[in-house]
Amino acid sequence: MSDLLERLRGRGWRLTAQRRVVAEVLDGEHVHYTADEVHARASEHLPEISRATVYNTLGELVSLGEVLEVSTDGRAKRYDPNAHHDHQHLVCSRCGTIRDVHVHGDPLSALPEPERYGFQVSEVTVTYRGICPDCTSGS
Amino acid sequence: MSDLLERLRGRGWRLTAQRRVVAEVLDGEHVHYTADEVHARASEHLPEISRATVYNTLGELVSLGEVLEVSTDGRAKRYDPNAHHDHQHLVCSRCGTIRDVHVHGDPLSALPEPERYGFQVSEVTVTYRGICPDCTSGS
DNA sequence: TCTTGACTTGGACAATGTCCAATGTAGGAT
DNA sequence: ATCCTACATTGGACATTGTCCAAGTCAAGA
């Protein structure tokens, strides 16, 4: 993820403490935090960081294609740093946990031409829902 | 859709003017209104209907499986009365228009067993995104 | 080290949704 | 036809998530 910072600096990004901390929070596998969760975790390292900056930074990372925005429920959007590997999401209907998963074939090809209604279709997101092992056994 | 009202009455639903109007608004093909849009349209026929009632009624219809809740962007949820025919959604990235579409095969089968991580997967939603014909030519 | 334009901040505001106590009413009972 | 009452509705306060802006701050090139 520090590659990320380098890459962004190459694109003219000014490298501030705030942006560094946000990038650190997003480091790791299977990270799917909401903006406020990112803010909370970032605050542990940089207490004065403001919500506005976290929102701005996440928005920029999304625009730059470095982070994916995921809205599985109607609640807060979540941010997925795993933007460079094609994947889909598996969501627990009970606790909301998200896992990255990989599917067979290209979901785009499942949409026949006549079902495209003249749209220039460029993207497809697939979300699987079910009960995760913890929730199955737990309650 | 008036079948709907009958069906619900059979389930013990009390049939009020408000619920009737909400059901009427949701009548038709390719309807994907937000709660506030439903409220606006319902108000044309029953001016005193409150937002709370619209939200309540939509929530009940969703619980009863008569209407689907769709959240394609992080914005307002949309309500899709076409709950009894399996379908997916095609969304215009520019204007937000939604179309119901039908895909080849069962998207669930594209998720291999080892990619299920012990989840009891029961549902899959596929959302295609692109630019609709109006937006392509228009601007 | 200086300068400057990009970045950050806090707080007001907007959009969407939830909750609740008071009031109204659908539909069964009489 | 009328009454009862449990269920439904209402309006407004509140919660959550996100956006905007004017003023202050700072990274990084000169």
Coordinates of C-alpha atoms (C1' of nucleotides) in Angstrom, one line a residue:
Chain A
M1 CA 0.0 0.0 0.0
S2 CA 3.0 2.3 0.4
D3 CA 3.4 1.7 -3.3
L4 CA 0.1 3.5 -3.5
L5 CA 1.5 6.6 -1.9
E6 CA 4.4 6.6 -4.3
R7 CA 2.1 6.1 -7.2
L8 CA -0.1 9.0 -6.1
R9 CA 2.8 11.3 -5.5
G10 CA 3.8 10.6 -9.1
R11 CA 0.4 11.8 -10.1
G12 CA 0.9 15.1 -8.3
W13 CA -0.7 14.2 -5.0
R14 CA 0.6 16.3 -2.1
L15 CA 1.6 13.9 0.6
T16 CA 0.1 14.9 3.9
A17 CA 0.0 13.2 7.2
Q18 CA -3.7 12.8 6.9
R19 CA -3.6 11.1 3.6
R20 CA -0.8 8.8 4.7
V21 CA -2.9 7.7 7.7
V22 CA -6.0 7.1 5.6
A23 CA -3.9 5.0 3.3
E24 CA -2.5 3.0 6.2
V25 CA -5.9 2.3 7.6
L26 CA -6.9 0.9 4.2
D27 CA -3.9 -1.3 4.0
G28 CA -4.5 -5.1 4.3
E29 CA -6.7 -7.8 2.9
H30 CA -10.4 -8.0 3.2
V31 CA -10.7 -4.4 4.5
H32 CA -14.2 -3.0 4.0
Y33 CA -14.6 -0.1 6.4
T34 CA -17.2 2.7 6.3
A35 CA -16.0 6.2 6.1
D36 CA -16.6 6.8 9.8
E37 CA -14.7 3.6 10.7
V38 CA -11.8 4.8 8.6
H39 CA -12.1 8.1 10.5
A40 CA -12.1 6.3 13.9
R41 CA -9.1 4.2 13.1
A42 CA -7.2 7.1 11.5
S43 CA -7.9 9.2 14.6
E44 CA -6.0 6.7 16.7
H45 CA -2.8 7.7 14.9
L46 CA -3.6 11.3 14.1
P47 CA -6.2 12.5 16.6
E48 CA -7.0 15.8 15.0
I49 CA -7.9 14.5 11.6
S50 CA -11.4 15.7 10.5
R51 CA -14.2 13.8 9.1
A52 CA -14.2 16.1 6.0
T53 CA -10.7 15.2 5.2
V54 CA -11.4 11.5 5.5
Y55 CA -14.4 11.9 3.2
N56 CA -12.3 14.0 0.7
T57 CA -9.5 11.5 0.7
L58 CA -11.7 8.5 0.2
G59 CA -13.5 10.3 -2.6
E60 CA -10.2 11.1 -4.3
L61 CA -8.9 7.5 -4.0
V62 CA -12.1 6.3 -5.6
S63 CA -11.8 8.8 -8.4
L64 CA -8.3 7.7 -9.0
G65 CA -9.4 4.1 -9.2
E66 CA -7.3 3.1 -6.2
V67 CA -10.2 2.1 -4.0
L68 CA -13.6 0.8 -4.7
E69 CA -16.8 2.1 -3.2
V70 CA -19.2 -0.6 -2.1
S71 CA -22.8 -0.1 -1.0
T72 CA -24.2 -3.4 -0.1
D73 CA -27.1 -2.2 2.1
G74 CA -28.7 1.2 2.1
R75 CA -26.4 2.2 4.9
A76 CA -22.9 3.7 4.8
K77 CA -20.8 3.0 1.8
R78 CA -17.7 0.9 2.4
Y79 CA -14.3 1.3 0.9
D80 CA -12.4 -1.6 -0.6
P81 CA -8.7 -1.1 -1.3
N82 CA -8.6 -4.3 -3.4
A83 CA -9.3 -2.4 -6.6
H84 CA -6.7 -3.9 -8.8
H85 CA -8.0 -7.5 -8.6
D86 CA -11.3 -8.3 -10.1
H87 CA -13.6 -9.7 -7.5
Q88 CA -17.1 -9.8 -6.1
H89 CA -18.6 -9.7 -2.6
L90 CA -20.1 -12.2 -0.3
V91 CA -22.1 -10.5 2.5
C92 CA -23.5 -11.9 5.7
S93 CA -27.2 -11.0 5.9
R94 CA -27.0 -11.1 9.7
C95 CA -23.8 -9.4 10.8
G96 CA -22.9 -7.5 7.6
T97 CA -19.4 -9.0 7.3
I98 CA -18.0 -8.8 3.7
R99 CA -15.6 -11.2 2.0
D100 CA -14.0 -10.8 -1.4
V101 CA -14.8 -13.8 -3.7
H102 CA -13.9 -14.9 -7.2
V103 CA -16.4 -16.3 -9.6
H104 CA -16.3 -18.5 -12.7
G105 CA -16.4 -16.8 -16.0
D106 CA -17.3 -13.2 -16.8
P107 CA -20.6 -12.1 -15.4
L108 CA -20.9 -9.5 -18.1
S109 CA -21.2 -12.2 -20.7
A110 CA -24.4 -13.5 -19.0
L111 CA -26.3 -10.4 -20.1
P112 CA -27.5 -11.1 -23.7
E113 CA -27.4 -8.3 -26.2
P114 CA -31.2 -7.8 -26.5
E115 CA -31.2 -7.4 -22.7
R116 CA -28.9 -4.4 -22.9
Y117 CA -31.5 -2.0 -24.3
G118 CA -28.9 0.2 -26.1
F119 CA -26.8 0.8 -22.9
Q120 CA -23.1 0.8 -23.2
V121 CA -22.6 -1.7 -20.4
S122 CA -19.1 -1.3 -18.9
E123 CA -19.3 -2.7 -15.4
V124 CA -21.0 -5.4 -13.4
T125 CA -21.1 -6.0 -9.7
V126 CA -22.3 -9.3 -8.2
T127 CA -23.2 -9.5 -4.5
Y128 CA -23.9 -12.9 -2.9
R129 CA -25.8 -12.9 0.4
G130 CA -26.1 -15.6 3.0
I131 CA -25.4 -16.4 6.6
C132 CA -21.7 -16.6 7.6
P133 CA -20.4 -19.5 9.7
D134 CA -20.2 -17.4 12.9
C135 CA -23.8 -16.4 12.6
T136 CA -24.9 -19.9 11.7
S137 CA -23.5 -21.5 14.8
G138 CA -23.7 -18.6 17.1
S139 CA -27.3 -17.7 17.5
Chain B
M1 CA -51.5 -5.1 -8.2
S2 CA -55.0 -5.1 -6.8
D3 CA -54.4 -8.9 -6.4
L4 CA -51.7 -7.7 -4.0
L5 CA -54.2 -6.0 -1.8
E6 CA -56.4 -9.0 -1.7
R7 CA -53.4 -11.3 -0.9
L8 CA -52.4 -9.0 1.9
R9 CA -55.8 -8.7 3.3
G10 CA -55.8 -12.5 3.4
R11 CA -52.7 -12.2 5.6
G12 CA -54.5 -10.0 8.0
W13 CA -53.5 -6.7 6.6
R14 CA -55.8 -3.9 7.6
L15 CA -56.8 -2.2 4.3
T16 CA -56.4 1.5 4.8
A17 CA -56.6 4.3 2.2
Q18 CA -52.9 5.0 2.7
R19 CA -51.8 1.5 2.0
R20 CA -54.1 1.4 -1.0
V21 CA -52.5 4.5 -2.4
V22 CA -49.0 3.3 -1.9
A23 CA -49.8 0.0 -3.6
E24 CA -51.3 1.9 -6.5
V25 CA -48.2 4.0 -6.9
L26 CA -46.1 0.9 -7.1
D27 CA -48.3 -0.6 -9.8
G28 CA -46.8 -1.0 -13.2
E29 CA -43.7 -2.3 -15.0
H30 CA -40.2 -1.0 -14.4
V31 CA -41.1 1.1 -11.4
H32 CA -38.2 1.9 -9.2
Y33 CA -39.1 4.8 -7.0
T34 CA -37.4 6.1 -3.9
A35 CA -39.5 6.3 -0.7
D36 CA -39.8 10.0 -1.2
E37 CA -40.9 9.7 -4.8
V38 CA -43.5 7.2 -3.6
H39 CA -44.6 9.7 -1.0
A40 CA -44.8 12.5 -3.6
R41 CA -46.9 10.5 -5.9
A42 CA -49.1 9.1 -3.2
S43 CA -49.7 12.7 -2.0
E44 CA -51.3 13.5 -5.3
H45 CA -54.1 11.2 -4.5
L46 CA -54.1 11.5 -0.7
P47 CA -52.6 14.8 0.3
E48 CA -52.4 14.2 4.0
I49 CA -50.4 10.9 3.8
S50 CA -47.3 11.2 6.0
R51 CA -43.7 10.2 5.2
A52 CA -43.7 7.9 8.2
T53 CA -46.6 5.9 6.8
V54 CA -45.0 5.6 3.4
Y55 CA -41.8 4.3 5.0
N56 CA -43.7 1.9 7.2
T57 CA -45.8 0.6 4.4
L58 CA -42.8 0.1 2.1
G59 CA -41.0 -1.7 4.9
E60 CA -43.9 -4.0 5.4
L61 CA -44.2 -4.8 1.7
V62 CA -40.5 -5.7 1.7
S63 CA -40.8 -7.9 4.8
L64 CA -43.8 -9.7 3.2
G65 CA -41.7 -10.3 0.1
E66 CA -44.0 -8.4 -2.2
V67 CA -41.6 -5.6 -3.0
L68 CA -37.8 -5.6 -3.4
E69 CA -35.5 -3.1 -1.9
V70 CA -32.8 -2.0 -4.3
S71 CA -29.8 0.2 -3.3
T72 CA -27.7 0.7 -6.4
D73 CA -25.9 3.8 -5.3
G74 CA -25.3 4.9 -1.8
R75 CA -28.3 7.2 -2.1
A76 CA -31.9 6.5 -1.4
K77 CA -33.2 3.0 -1.6
R78 CA -35.5 2.2 -4.4
Y79 CA -38.6 -0.1 -4.3
D80 CA -39.2 -2.6 -7.0
P81 CA -42.7 -4.2 -7.1
N82 CA -41.5 -6.9 -9.6
A83 CA -40.6 -9.2 -6.7
H84 CA -42.1 -12.4 -8.2
H85 CA -40.1 -12.6 -11.3
D86 CA -36.4 -13.2 -10.9
H87 CA -34.4 -10.4 -12.6
Q88 CA -31.4 -8.2 -12.3
H89 CA -30.8 -4.5 -12.8
L90 CA -29.2 -2.4 -15.4
V91 CA -28.4 1.1 -14.1
C92 CA -27.3 4.2 -16.0
S93 CA -24.2 5.6 -14.4
R94 CA -25.1 9.0 -15.5
C95 CA -28.8 9.6 -14.9
G96 CA -29.5 6.7 -12.5
T97 CA -32.4 5.1 -14.6
I98 CA -32.9 1.5 -13.8
R99 CA -34.2 -1.3 -16.1
D100 CA -35.0 -4.8 -15.1
V101 CA -33.0 -7.3 -17.1
H102 CA -32.8 -11.1 -17.4
V103 CA -29.5 -13.1 -17.6
H104 CA -28.4 -16.4 -18.9
G105 CA -28.1 -19.1 -16.4
D106 CA -28.1 -18.9 -12.6
P107 CA -25.6 -16.4 -11.2
L108 CA -25.4 -18.4 -8.0
S109 CA -23.8 -21.3 -9.8
A110 CA -20.9 -19.1 -10.8
L111 CA -19.6 -19.0 -7.2
P112 CA -17.6 -22.2 -6.6
E113 CA -17.9 -24.1 -3.3
P114 CA -14.4 -23.1 -2.0
E115 CA -15.3 -19.5 -2.6
R116 CA -18.3 -19.7 -0.2
Y117 CA -16.2 -19.8 3.0
G118 CA -18.8 -21.7 4.9
F119 CA -21.6 -19.2 4.2
Q120 CA -25.1 -20.5 3.5
V121 CA -25.5 -18.5 0.3
S122 CA -29.1 -17.9 -0.5
E123 CA -29.3 -14.9 -2.7
V124 CA -27.4 -13.1 -5.4
T125 CA -27.9 -9.7 -7.0
V126 CA -26.3 -8.6 -10.2
T127 CA -26.1 -5.0 -11.1
Y128 CA -24.9 -3.9 -14.6
R129 CA -23.8 -0.4 -15.1
G130 CA -23.4 1.7 -18.2
I131 CA -24.6 4.7 -20.1
C132 CA -28.2 4.6 -21.4
P133 CA -29.1 5.6 -24.9
D134 CA -30.5 8.9 -23.8
C135 CA -27.4 9.9 -22.0
T136 CA -25.1 8.6 -24.8
S137 CA -26.7 10.8 -27.5
G138 CA -27.9 13.7 -25.3
S139 CA -24.7 15.2 -23.8
Chain C
dT1 C1' 13.8 29.9 3.5
dC2 C1' 10.0 31.7 1.2
dT3 C1' 5.9 31.5 -1.4
dT4 C1' 1.9 29.8 -3.0
dG5 C1' -1.6 27.0 -4.3
dA6 C1' -3.3 22.8 -2.6
dC7 C1' -4.9 20.8 1.7
dT8 C1' -7.3 20.6 6.2
dT9 C1' -10.5 22.0 9.6
dG10 C1' -14.9 22.7 12.1
dG11 C1' -19.2 23.5 11.9
dA12 C1' -23.4 24.4 9.4
dC13 C1' -26.3 22.2 6.3
dA14 C1' -28.7 18.5 3.3
dA15 C1' -30.7 14.0 2.4
dT16 C1' -32.5 9.9 4.0
dG17 C1' -34.4 7.3 7.4
dT18 C1' -36.2 6.0 12.4
dC19 C1' -38.9 6.6 16.5
dC20 C1' -42.6 7.9 19.5
dA21 C1' -46.7 9.7 21.9
dA22 C1' -51.1 11.2 20.6
dT23 C1' -54.9 10.6 17.6
dG24 C1' -57.8 8.1 14.2
dT25 C1' -60.1 4.2 12.1
dA26 C1' -61.0 -0.8 9.9
dG27 C1' -63.4 -4.4 10.6
dG28 C1' -65.2 -7.9 13.8
dA29 C1' -68.6 -8.3 17.6
dT30 C1' -73.1 -7.1 19.2
Chain D
dA1 C1' -76.2 0.1 12.4
dT2 C1' -73.3 1.0 16.2
dC3 C1' -69.6 0.2 19.2
dC4 C1' -64.9 -1.3 20.6
dT5 C1' -60.3 -1.9 20.3
dA6 C1' -56.2 -3.3 18.4
dC7 C1' -53.8 -1.7 14.8
dA8 C1' -52.6 2.2 11.7
dT9 C1' -51.4 7.1 11.0
dT10 C1' -49.5 11.5 12.0
dG11 C1' -46.1 15.2 12.7
dG12 C1' -42.2 16.3 14.5
dA13 C1' -38.0 15.3 16.9
dC14 C1' -34.0 12.9 16.3
dA15 C1' -30.2 9.8 14.1
dT16 C1' -27.0 8.7 10.5
dT17 C1' -24.4 9.6 6.6
dG18 C1' -22.6 12.7 3.6
dT19 C1' -21.5 17.6 1.5
dC20 C1' -20.1 22.4 1.5
dC21 C1' -17.5 26.4 2.6
dA22 C1' -14.6 30.2 4.5
dA23 C1' -10.6 30.6 7.1
dG24 C1' -6.3 28.9 8.5
dT25 C1' -2.2 25.6 7.5
dC26 C1' 1.5 23.4 5.2
dA27 C1' 4.2 20.5 1.4
dA28 C1' 7.2 21.0 -1.8
dG29 C1' 9.3 23.6 -5.7
dA30 C1' 12.0 28.0 -6.6

